[in-house]
């Protein structure tokens, strides 16, 4: 009894202690109706127009020591930035449990205040918008965990050795380092120096510059020479062995795709990563040259399932090929992010469908090129089962909220992909459509773009105004509705579009009945067709736009 009571007391204590970190879960995870209210903190954190955020990050120089036995870190971050307006106070982010030990600035008389999860750097006078300013912060702490997971996952590998991975998308990079968490403010250059006990190897984004040894510790220095999304800055530490997959890139240059895997997984991983050059080849054909050859292309075995960490993609340790035993579609998805999400990046977190929707659609494009059109159709058809159509895929702009537990918010993946598929159907010219995707990679390379800018660009490249259709999928909750009346007594199916579909040149939809594919040509007027009693009806979208069935009536 005492044992039970002490466990309950402990549970209550843990819940109370971590309650503020559970807020996003309670607020968003248990709420299936979308987001109605945002807190003052969420608005302050995500406000792109906040004058205290009016600066450009030029460079991050991050040095962090990992202390695995205590699950603590000790770090130093140098932020170099240039104000874009004359101002005396600038705001950054650092989660409140991280304790600042000291700070220096290139501007004399600077003061730094750590208030909640924000940092306020103030100067005696307004700073000129041409001046480069540096802020160096020494800090330490134990990164906070929510529901057992934090920005740094401290795990043990199968041999009981330390295995540590960072992942901050959703949680927030400021849970492990001082930074600016806004999506639209990427550093041009980032150095990442990670110090670990000397039995561990570290890999991080960018090229490994040097490894230094001091007592029982090693420091691995990496340099990223391209703009990088703040949530992509990451590291992995473990007992890795390196596998290299030679690859001739689209310009005929010999490259190596590197794979950092657990030493005991070398054999299985070596076979598994044979798919990486194949996927890279198809994507370079579809979207153009891989954007980060100068920083490298690397996969690393991580403590979690997968994440598109730029030039150092995290993959889990299951080594399964889920598509016809030859391809892992998660690997395809994560590599696609190097073009969609990492090179072409949303301006605000509300534009994140550009990352997830197009990366998910890229899975289908890869399968189509690599295996054929039937595999494209199969992948598209599977997407239909996971859309919830509860909130629009264009999210609320100017706020930062943690929605990683919210199911309706996941429509950015499959519904975003279905929107791209629908656009292709409307354009009805594969060459024009695929050339547009390739051109966007050139025009928006290493840029932050809003949803509005993306729609304008698509219209320009696709030579027509597709805004009514794109805006329908982006800003409305429900996709086009196909209204159905099923008359089982007379064995008839009546169908029509609820509203006219803008720019729909070909009206064909496919339906499968009794193993046969039947073509429907719906309009806003009801049409009828005979059905076979007892047969299953499947509505297919391989030749049609994404829509939902709205059953008006069933007579039986
Ligand atoms: Zn993704």
Coordinates of C-alpha atoms and ligand atoms in Angstrom, one line a residue:
X1 CA 0.0 0.0 0.0
X2 CA 2.8 2.4 0.9
X3 CA 4.5 1.5 -2.3
X4 CA 1.4 2.3 -4.3
X5 CA 0.9 5.6 -2.5
X6 CA 4.5 6.7 -2.9
X7 CA 4.2 5.9 -6.6
X8 CA 1.0 8.0 -6.9
X9 CA 2.7 10.8 -5.0
X10 CA 5.6 10.6 -7.3
X11 CA 3.4 10.6 -10.4
X12 CA 1.5 13.7 -9.1
X13 CA 4.8 15.4 -8.4
X14 CA 6.1 14.6 -11.9
X15 CA 2.8 15.8 -13.5
X16 CA 2.8 19.1 -11.4
X17 CA 6.5 19.6 -12.1
X18 CA 6.2 19.2 -15.8
X19 CA 2.7 20.6 -16.2
X20 CA 3.8 23.7 -18.0
X21 CA 5.6 21.6 -20.5
X22 CA 2.5 19.4 -20.9
X23 CA 0.4 22.4 -21.8
X24 CA 0.8 22.0 -25.6
X25 CA -0.2 18.3 -25.3
X26 CA -3.3 19.2 -23.3
X27 CA -4.2 22.3 -25.4
X28 CA -3.5 20.8 -28.8
X29 CA -3.1 17.1 -28.5
X30 CA -6.5 16.5 -26.9
X31 CA -8.2 19.1 -29.1
X32 CA -9.5 17.8 -32.4
X33 CA -11.2 21.0 -33.5
X34 CA -8.1 23.0 -34.4
X35 CA -6.6 26.1 -32.9
X36 CA -8.9 28.9 -31.8
X37 CA -6.9 30.8 -29.2
X38 CA -3.3 31.5 -28.9
X39 CA -1.5 32.7 -25.8
X40 CA 0.3 36.0 -25.5
X41 CA 3.6 34.0 -25.4
X42 CA 2.8 32.1 -28.6
X43 CA 2.0 35.4 -30.4
X44 CA 5.1 37.1 -29.0
X45 CA 7.3 34.2 -30.0
X46 CA 6.0 33.9 -33.6
X47 CA 5.4 37.5 -34.5
X48 CA 7.4 38.3 -37.7
X49 CA 6.6 42.0 -37.4
X50 CA 7.9 42.3 -33.8
X51 CA 10.5 45.2 -34.2
X52 CA 12.6 43.4 -31.6
X53 CA 13.1 40.6 -34.1
X54 CA 14.0 43.0 -36.9
X55 CA 17.5 41.7 -37.6
X56 CA 19.2 39.2 -39.9
X57 CA 21.1 36.3 -38.4
X58 CA 24.4 36.2 -40.1
X59 CA 26.1 33.3 -38.3
X60 CA 25.8 30.9 -35.4
X61 CA 28.9 29.5 -33.7
X62 CA 27.6 26.9 -31.3
X63 CA 29.9 24.8 -29.0
X64 CA 28.2 22.3 -26.7
X65 CA 29.6 19.7 -24.3
X66 CA 27.4 16.7 -23.7
X67 CA 27.5 15.1 -20.2
X68 CA 25.6 11.9 -20.8
X69 CA 25.6 10.4 -17.3
X70 CA 23.8 13.5 -16.0
X71 CA 21.9 14.3 -19.2
X72 CA 23.1 17.8 -18.9
X73 CA 24.8 20.2 -21.4
X74 CA 27.2 23.1 -21.1
X75 CA 27.5 25.4 -24.0
X76 CA 28.5 28.6 -25.6
X77 CA 26.6 30.3 -28.5
X78 CA 28.0 33.2 -30.5
X79 CA 25.2 34.9 -32.5
X80 CA 26.3 37.4 -35.2
X81 CA 23.4 39.5 -36.5
X82 CA 22.7 42.7 -38.4
X83 CA 19.8 45.0 -37.3
X84 CA 17.3 45.8 -40.1
X85 CA 16.0 48.9 -38.3
X86 CA 17.5 51.4 -35.8
X87 CA 16.8 49.9 -32.4
X88 CA 18.2 49.5 -28.9
X89 CA 16.7 46.2 -27.9
X90 CA 16.6 42.8 -29.7
X91 CA 14.9 39.6 -28.8
X92 CA 16.2 36.0 -29.0
X93 CA 15.0 32.7 -27.5
X94 CA 16.3 30.4 -24.8
X95 CA 14.2 28.1 -22.8
X96 CA 14.0 29.2 -19.2
X97 CA 15.6 26.1 -17.6
X98 CA 18.8 26.9 -19.4
X99 CA 20.9 29.0 -17.1
X100 CA 23.1 31.8 -18.4
X101 CA 26.6 31.9 -16.8
X102 CA 28.0 34.9 -18.6
X103 CA 27.7 36.9 -21.8
X104 CA 29.7 39.3 -23.9
X105 CA 28.7 41.6 -26.8
X106 CA 30.7 43.4 -29.5
X107 CA 28.8 46.5 -28.3
X108 CA 29.9 48.0 -25.0
X109 CA 27.4 48.6 -22.3
X110 CA 25.1 45.8 -23.6
X111 CA 22.7 44.2 -21.1
X112 CA 21.1 40.7 -21.4
X113 CA 17.8 39.8 -19.7
X114 CA 16.5 36.2 -19.6
X115 CA 12.7 36.5 -19.1
X116 CA 10.7 33.3 -19.4
X117 CA 11.8 31.6 -22.7
X118 CA 13.0 34.9 -24.2
X119 CA 16.3 36.8 -24.2
X120 CA 16.3 40.6 -24.5
X121 CA 19.6 42.2 -25.5
X122 CA 19.6 45.9 -25.0
X123 CA 22.1 48.6 -25.7
X124 CA 22.6 52.2 -24.3
X125 CA 21.8 53.7 -27.8
X126 CA 20.0 52.6 -31.0
X127 CA 22.1 50.4 -33.2
X128 CA 22.7 51.3 -36.8
X129 CA 21.1 48.9 -39.3
X130 CA 24.4 48.4 -41.1
X131 CA 26.4 47.2 -38.1
X132 CA 27.2 43.6 -37.4
X133 CA 26.7 42.8 -33.8
X134 CA 27.9 39.7 -31.9
X135 CA 26.4 38.2 -28.7
X136 CA 28.2 35.4 -27.0
X137 CA 26.4 33.5 -24.3
X138 CA 27.8 30.8 -22.0
X139 CA 25.0 28.6 -20.5
X140 CA 24.3 25.2 -19.0
X141 CA 21.5 23.1 -17.9
X142 CA 19.4 19.9 -18.2
X143 CA 17.2 20.2 -21.3
X144 CA 13.6 19.8 -20.3
X145 CA 11.6 16.7 -21.3
X146 CA 7.9 16.6 -22.3
X147 CA 6.3 13.2 -22.1
X148 CA 9.7 11.6 -21.8
X149 CA 11.3 13.3 -24.8
X150 CA 13.2 16.5 -25.0
X151 CA 15.4 18.3 -27.6
X152 CA 18.2 15.8 -26.8
X153 CA 17.4 12.1 -26.5
X154 CA 19.8 10.4 -24.2
X155 CA 19.6 6.7 -25.1
X156 CA 21.6 3.5 -24.9
X157 CA 22.4 1.4 -28.0
X158 CA 22.0 -2.4 -28.1
X159 CA 25.4 -2.8 -26.4
X160 CA 24.4 -0.5 -23.5
X161 CA 26.6 2.4 -24.7
X162 CA 25.6 6.0 -24.9
X163 CA 23.7 7.0 -28.0
X164 CA 22.5 10.6 -28.1
X165 CA 20.5 12.4 -30.8
X166 CA 19.1 15.9 -30.9
X167 CA 15.7 16.8 -32.5
X168 CA 14.1 20.1 -32.0
X169 CA 11.3 20.6 -34.6
X170 CA 8.1 21.1 -32.7
X171 CA 9.8 21.2 -29.3
X172 CA 11.9 24.2 -30.2
X173 CA 15.7 24.6 -30.8
X174 CA 15.8 27.2 -27.9
X175 CA 15.3 24.2 -25.5
X176 CA 19.0 23.4 -26.1
X177 CA 20.6 26.7 -27.4
X178 CA 20.2 30.5 -27.6
X179 CA 18.9 31.4 -31.1
X180 CA 16.1 33.0 -33.0
X181 CA 13.4 30.4 -33.5
X182 CA 11.6 32.1 -36.4
X183 CA 11.6 30.1 -39.7
X184 CA 12.3 33.1 -41.9
X185 CA 15.6 34.0 -40.2
X186 CA 18.3 31.6 -41.3
X187 CA 22.0 31.9 -40.5
X188 CA 24.2 32.0 -43.6
X189 CA 26.9 30.0 -41.9
X190 CA 26.8 27.8 -38.8
X191 CA 29.6 26.1 -36.9
X192 CA 28.7 23.2 -34.6
X193 CA 31.4 22.0 -32.1
X194 CA 30.3 19.1 -30.0
X195 CA 32.4 17.7 -27.1
X196 CA 31.7 14.2 -25.9
X197 CA 33.4 11.4 -23.8
X198 CA 36.2 10.1 -26.0
X199 CA 34.6 6.7 -26.7
X200 CA 31.9 8.4 -28.8
X201 CA 31.8 9.7 -32.4
X202 CA 29.8 12.8 -33.3
X203 CA 28.3 13.7 -36.6
X204 CA 26.4 16.9 -37.3
X205 CA 25.3 19.1 -40.2
X206 CA 27.9 20.2 -42.7
X207 CA 31.5 19.1 -43.2
X208 CA 33.7 17.7 -40.4
X209 CA 36.5 20.3 -40.1
X210 CA 38.6 18.7 -37.3
X211 CA 38.5 16.5 -34.3
X212 CA 40.5 17.5 -31.2
X213 CA 41.3 15.4 -28.1
X214 CA 41.6 16.7 -24.6
X215 CA 41.9 14.4 -21.5
X216 CA 39.0 12.0 -21.8
X217 CA 37.0 14.1 -24.2
X218 CA 36.9 14.7 -28.0
X219 CA 35.5 17.7 -29.8
X220 CA 34.1 17.3 -33.3
X221 CA 33.9 20.5 -35.3
X222 CA 31.5 20.8 -38.2
X223 CA 30.8 23.7 -40.5
X224 CA 27.6 24.4 -42.5
X225 CA 28.3 26.9 -45.3
X226 CA 24.7 27.2 -46.5
X227 CA 21.7 28.8 -45.0
X228 CA 20.0 26.3 -42.6
X229 CA 16.6 26.2 -40.9
X230 CA 17.0 26.7 -37.2
X231 CA 15.3 23.4 -36.3
X232 CA 17.7 21.5 -38.6
X233 CA 20.8 22.4 -36.5
X234 CA 21.5 19.0 -34.8
X235 CA 24.0 16.4 -33.8
X236 CA 24.2 12.7 -33.1
X237 CA 26.8 10.9 -30.8
X238 CA 27.4 7.2 -30.6
X239 CA 29.6 4.3 -31.6
X240 CA 29.2 4.9 -35.3
X241 CA 31.0 3.4 -38.2
X242 CA 31.0 5.1 -41.6
X243 CA 29.8 3.6 -44.8
X244 CA 30.3 5.4 -48.1
X245 CA 28.1 5.0 -51.2
X246 CA 29.8 6.4 -54.4
X247 CA 27.5 8.4 -56.5
X248 CA 27.9 10.2 -59.9
X249 CA 25.9 13.4 -59.6
X250 CA 23.8 15.0 -62.3
X251 CA 26.7 17.1 -63.5
X252 CA 29.0 14.1 -63.7
X253 CA 31.0 14.8 -60.5
X254 CA 31.9 11.9 -58.3
X255 CA 30.4 12.2 -54.8
X256 CA 30.1 10.0 -51.7
X257 CA 26.9 9.6 -49.8
X258 CA 28.0 9.0 -46.2
X259 CA 26.1 6.8 -43.8
X260 CA 26.9 6.9 -40.1
X261 CA 25.5 3.7 -38.5
X262 CA 25.9 1.7 -35.4
X263 CA 29.0 -0.5 -35.6
X264 CA 26.9 -3.7 -35.1
X265 CA 24.5 -2.7 -37.9
X266 CA 27.2 -2.2 -40.5
X267 CA 26.2 -5.1 -42.7
X268 CA 22.4 -4.6 -42.8
X269 CA 22.9 -0.8 -43.1
X270 CA 25.3 -1.2 -46.0
X271 CA 22.8 -3.2 -48.0
X272 CA 19.9 -0.9 -46.9
X273 CA 21.7 2.3 -48.1
X274 CA 22.2 0.9 -51.6
X275 CA 18.9 2.7 -52.3
X276 CA 20.2 6.1 -51.4
X277 CA 22.1 6.7 -54.7
X278 CA 19.1 5.5 -56.7
X279 CA 16.8 7.9 -54.9
X280 CA 19.3 10.8 -55.2
X281 CA 19.6 10.1 -58.9
X282 CA 15.8 10.3 -59.5
X283 CA 15.4 13.5 -57.4
X284 CA 18.3 15.2 -59.2
X285 CA 16.5 14.4 -62.4
X286 CA 13.1 15.7 -61.1
X287 CA 14.2 18.7 -59.1
X288 CA 17.7 19.5 -60.2
X289 CA 21.1 19.2 -58.5
X290 CA 21.2 18.3 -54.8
X291 CA 21.4 21.7 -53.1
X292 CA 24.2 20.9 -50.5
X293 CA 27.0 19.0 -52.2
X294 CA 29.5 21.5 -50.6
X295 CA 28.2 20.6 -47.2
X296 CA 27.9 16.9 -48.1
X297 CA 25.1 14.3 -48.0
X298 CA 24.9 12.1 -44.9
X299 CA 22.5 9.8 -43.2
X300 CA 22.9 9.0 -39.6
X301 CA 21.3 6.3 -37.4
X302 CA 19.3 8.2 -34.8
X303 CA 17.4 7.4 -31.6
X304 CA 14.1 8.4 -33.3
X305 CA 12.5 7.4 -36.6
X306 CA 13.5 10.1 -39.0
X307 CA 14.1 13.8 -39.5
X308 CA 15.3 15.9 -42.4
X309 CA 18.3 17.5 -40.7
X310 CA 20.0 19.4 -43.5
X311 CA 23.0 17.5 -45.0
X312 CA 22.9 15.1 -42.1
X313 CA 19.6 13.3 -42.3
X314 CA 18.5 11.3 -39.3
X315 CA 17.1 7.8 -39.9
X316 CA 16.0 5.3 -37.4
X317 CA 17.4 1.8 -36.8
X318 CA 14.7 -0.5 -38.2
X319 CA 16.3 -0.8 -41.7
X320 CA 13.1 -1.9 -43.2
X321 CA 12.1 -1.5 -46.8
X322 CA 8.4 -0.8 -46.7
X323 CA 7.8 -0.5 -50.5
X324 CA 8.0 -3.7 -52.4
X325 CA 11.0 -4.7 -50.2
X326 CA 13.2 -2.4 -52.2
X327 CA 12.6 1.1 -51.0
X328 CA 12.0 2.9 -47.7
X329 CA 9.5 5.7 -48.4
X330 CA 10.5 7.5 -45.2
X331 CA 14.1 7.8 -46.6
X332 CA 12.6 9.1 -49.9
X333 CA 10.6 11.6 -47.9
X334 CA 13.5 12.9 -45.8
X335 CA 15.8 13.2 -48.8
X336 CA 13.1 15.2 -50.7
X337 CA 13.1 17.7 -47.9
X338 CA 16.6 18.8 -48.9
X339 CA 14.8 20.5 -51.8
X340 CA 11.4 21.1 -50.3
X341 CA 11.8 22.5 -46.8
X342 CA 15.5 23.0 -46.5
X343 CA 16.4 24.8 -49.8
X344 CA 12.9 26.2 -50.5
X345 CA 11.7 27.0 -47.0
X346 CA 8.4 28.6 -45.8
X347 CA 8.5 32.1 -44.6
X348 CA 6.4 31.4 -41.5
X349 CA 5.4 28.1 -39.7
X350 CA 2.0 28.6 -41.3
X351 CA 3.6 27.8 -44.7
X352 CA 5.0 24.4 -43.5
X353 CA 2.8 22.5 -46.0
X354 CA 5.5 23.6 -48.6
X355 CA 7.9 21.3 -46.6
X356 CA 5.6 18.4 -45.7
X357 CA 3.1 18.4 -48.5
X358 CA 5.6 18.6 -51.3
X359 CA 8.0 16.2 -49.6
X360 CA 5.2 13.7 -49.3
X361 CA 4.1 14.3 -52.9
X362 CA 7.8 13.7 -53.9
X363 CA 7.5 10.1 -52.6
X364 CA 4.9 9.5 -55.3
X365 CA 6.9 11.3 -57.9
X366 CA 10.0 9.1 -57.0
X367 CA 7.9 5.9 -57.2
X368 CA 6.5 6.9 -60.5
X369 CA 9.9 7.5 -62.0
X370 CA 11.6 4.5 -60.4
X371 CA 8.9 1.9 -60.5
X372 CA 6.1 3.2 -62.7
X373 CA 2.8 5.0 -62.8
X374 CA 0.9 2.3 -60.9
X375 CA 3.1 2.8 -57.8
X376 CA 2.5 6.6 -58.1
X377 CA -1.3 5.9 -58.1
X378 CA -1.0 3.5 -55.2
X379 CA 0.9 6.0 -53.1
X380 CA -1.6 8.8 -53.9
X381 CA -4.5 6.5 -53.1
X382 CA -3.1 5.7 -49.7
X383 CA -3.0 9.3 -48.8
X384 CA -6.8 9.4 -48.8
X385 CA -7.0 7.4 -45.6
X386 CA -5.2 9.8 -43.4
X387 CA -6.7 13.2 -44.2
X388 CA -9.0 14.6 -41.5
X389 CA -10.1 17.9 -43.1
X390 CA -10.7 19.5 -39.7
X391 CA -8.6 22.6 -40.1
X392 CA -7.1 24.2 -43.3
X393 CA -3.5 23.1 -44.2
X394 CA -2.5 26.8 -44.3
X395 CA -2.0 27.3 -40.6
X396 CA -2.4 30.5 -38.6
X397 CA 0.6 32.8 -39.3
X398 CA 2.6 34.8 -36.8
X399 CA 2.3 32.4 -33.8
X400 CA 4.5 29.6 -32.6
X401 CA 2.7 26.6 -31.1
X402 CA 3.7 23.1 -30.5
X403 CA 1.3 20.9 -32.6
X404 CA 3.2 17.7 -32.8
X405 CA 0.5 15.9 -30.9
X406 CA -2.4 17.3 -32.9
X407 CA -3.9 14.9 -35.4
X408 CA -5.8 17.4 -37.6
X409 CA -2.7 19.5 -38.0
X410 CA -1.1 16.5 -39.8
X411 CA -3.1 17.2 -43.0
X412 CA -0.1 19.3 -44.1
X413 CA 1.5 16.0 -45.2
X414 CA -1.1 14.0 -47.1
X415 CA -3.6 16.7 -48.0
X416 CA -0.7 19.0 -49.1
X417 CA 0.5 16.1 -51.3
X418 CA -3.1 15.6 -52.6
X419 CA -3.2 19.3 -53.5
X420 CA -0.1 18.9 -55.6
X421 CA -1.6 15.8 -57.3
X422 CA -4.8 17.7 -58.0
X423 CA -2.9 20.6 -59.5
X424 CA -1.1 18.2 -61.8
X425 CA -4.5 16.8 -62.9
X426 CA -5.8 20.3 -63.6
X427 CA -2.7 21.4 -65.5
X428 CA -3.1 18.2 -67.6
X429 CA 0.4 18.6 -69.0
X430 CA 3.0 16.6 -67.1
X431 CA 6.0 18.2 -68.8
X432 CA 4.8 21.7 -67.9
X433 CA 4.0 20.7 -64.3
X434 CA 7.3 18.9 -63.6
X435 CA 9.3 21.7 -65.3
X436 CA 7.5 24.2 -62.9
X437 CA 8.7 22.2 -59.9
X438 CA 12.3 22.2 -61.2
X439 CA 12.1 25.9 -61.9
X440 CA 10.8 26.7 -58.4
X441 CA 14.0 25.1 -57.1
X442 CA 16.0 27.6 -59.1
X443 CA 13.9 30.7 -58.5
X444 CA 13.4 30.0 -54.8
X445 CA 16.7 28.3 -54.1
X446 CA 17.8 28.9 -50.4
X447 CA 14.9 31.3 -50.0
X448 CA 12.0 31.7 -47.6
X449 CA 8.7 31.9 -49.4
X450 CA 5.2 32.5 -48.2
X451 CA 2.2 30.4 -49.4
X452 CA 1.0 33.4 -51.4
X453 CA 4.3 33.8 -53.1
X454 CA 4.3 30.1 -53.9
X455 CA 0.8 30.3 -55.5
X456 CA 1.9 33.3 -57.6
X457 CA 5.0 31.4 -58.8
X458 CA 3.0 28.3 -59.7
X459 CA 0.5 30.4 -61.7
X460 CA 3.4 32.1 -63.5
X461 CA 5.1 28.9 -64.4
X462 CA 2.0 26.9 -65.2
X463 CA 0.7 29.7 -67.5
X464 CA -2.7 30.0 -65.9
X465 CA -4.4 31.2 -62.8
X466 CA -4.8 28.2 -60.5
X467 CA -5.4 30.4 -57.4
X468 CA -9.1 29.5 -57.0
X469 CA -8.2 25.8 -56.8
X470 CA -5.0 26.1 -54.7
X471 CA -6.7 28.5 -52.3
X472 CA -9.6 26.1 -51.9
X473 CA -7.2 23.4 -50.7
X474 CA -5.0 25.7 -48.7
X475 CA -7.5 27.9 -46.9
X476 CA -10.8 26.0 -46.7
X477 CA -11.4 23.1 -44.4
X478 CA -13.1 20.7 -46.8
X479 CA -11.9 19.8 -50.3
X480 CA -14.4 19.6 -53.2
X481 CA -17.3 17.4 -52.3
X482 CA -18.8 14.8 -54.6
X483 CA -22.4 14.4 -53.5
X484 CA -23.8 10.9 -53.7
X485 CA -27.3 9.4 -53.5
X486 CA -27.3 5.6 -53.4
X487 CA -30.5 3.9 -54.4
X488 CA -30.1 0.2 -53.6
X489 CA -33.7 -0.5 -54.4
X490 CA -33.3 0.5 -58.0
X491 CA -29.5 -0.3 -58.1
X492 CA -28.6 3.3 -59.1
X493 CA -25.9 5.7 -58.0
X494 CA -26.6 9.5 -58.4
X495 CA -23.7 11.9 -58.2
X496 CA -22.7 15.5 -58.7
X497 CA -20.2 18.1 -57.6
X498 CA -21.5 20.2 -54.7
X499 CA -19.9 23.3 -56.2
X500 CA -18.3 23.9 -59.6
X501 CA -14.6 23.0 -59.7
X502 CA -12.6 26.0 -60.9
X503 CA -10.4 25.4 -64.0
X504 CA -11.4 21.7 -64.2
X505 CA -10.6 20.9 -67.9
X506 CA -11.2 17.2 -67.8
X507 CA -14.0 16.1 -65.6
X508 CA -13.1 12.4 -65.3
X509 CA -13.1 10.5 -62.1
X510 CA -12.5 6.9 -61.7
X511 CA -14.5 4.4 -59.8
X512 CA -13.8 0.7 -59.3
X513 CA -16.7 -1.8 -59.2
X514 CA -16.5 -5.5 -59.4
X515 CA -12.8 -5.2 -60.3
X516 CA -13.6 -2.9 -63.3
X517 CA -12.6 0.7 -63.5
X518 CA -15.5 3.0 -64.5
X519 CA -15.1 6.6 -65.7
X520 CA -17.4 9.2 -64.2
X521 CA -17.8 12.7 -65.6
X522 CA -19.5 14.6 -62.8
X523 CA -20.8 18.2 -63.1
X524 CA -23.0 20.2 -60.7
X525 CA -26.1 18.5 -62.2
X526 CA -27.0 15.0 -60.9
X527 CA -26.1 12.1 -63.2
X528 CA -26.9 8.4 -62.7
X529 CA -25.3 5.1 -63.3
X530 CA -26.3 1.5 -62.7
X531 CA -24.6 -0.4 -59.9
X532 CA -24.3 -4.1 -59.3
X533 CA -26.0 -5.0 -56.0
X534 CA -23.7 -6.3 -53.3
X535 CA -20.5 -5.0 -55.1
X536 CA -18.0 -2.8 -53.3
X537 CA -17.6 0.7 -54.8
X538 CA -14.1 2.3 -54.7
X539 CA -13.6 5.9 -55.7
X540 CA -10.1 6.3 -57.1
X541 CA -8.4 9.5 -57.6
X542 CA -5.5 8.5 -59.8
X543 CA -7.0 10.4 -62.8
X544 CA -9.0 12.9 -60.8
X545 CA -8.6 15.7 -58.2
X546 CA -8.7 15.1 -54.5
X547 CA -12.3 15.2 -53.3
X548 CA -14.4 13.9 -50.4
X549 CA -17.6 11.9 -50.8
X550 CA -20.7 13.4 -49.2
X551 CA -23.4 10.9 -48.9
X552 CA -26.8 12.7 -49.1
X553 CA -29.1 9.7 -49.1
X554 CA -29.1 5.9 -49.1
X555 CA -32.3 4.2 -50.1
X556 CA -32.6 0.5 -49.3
Ligands
LIG1 ZN1 8.6 15.5 -43.5

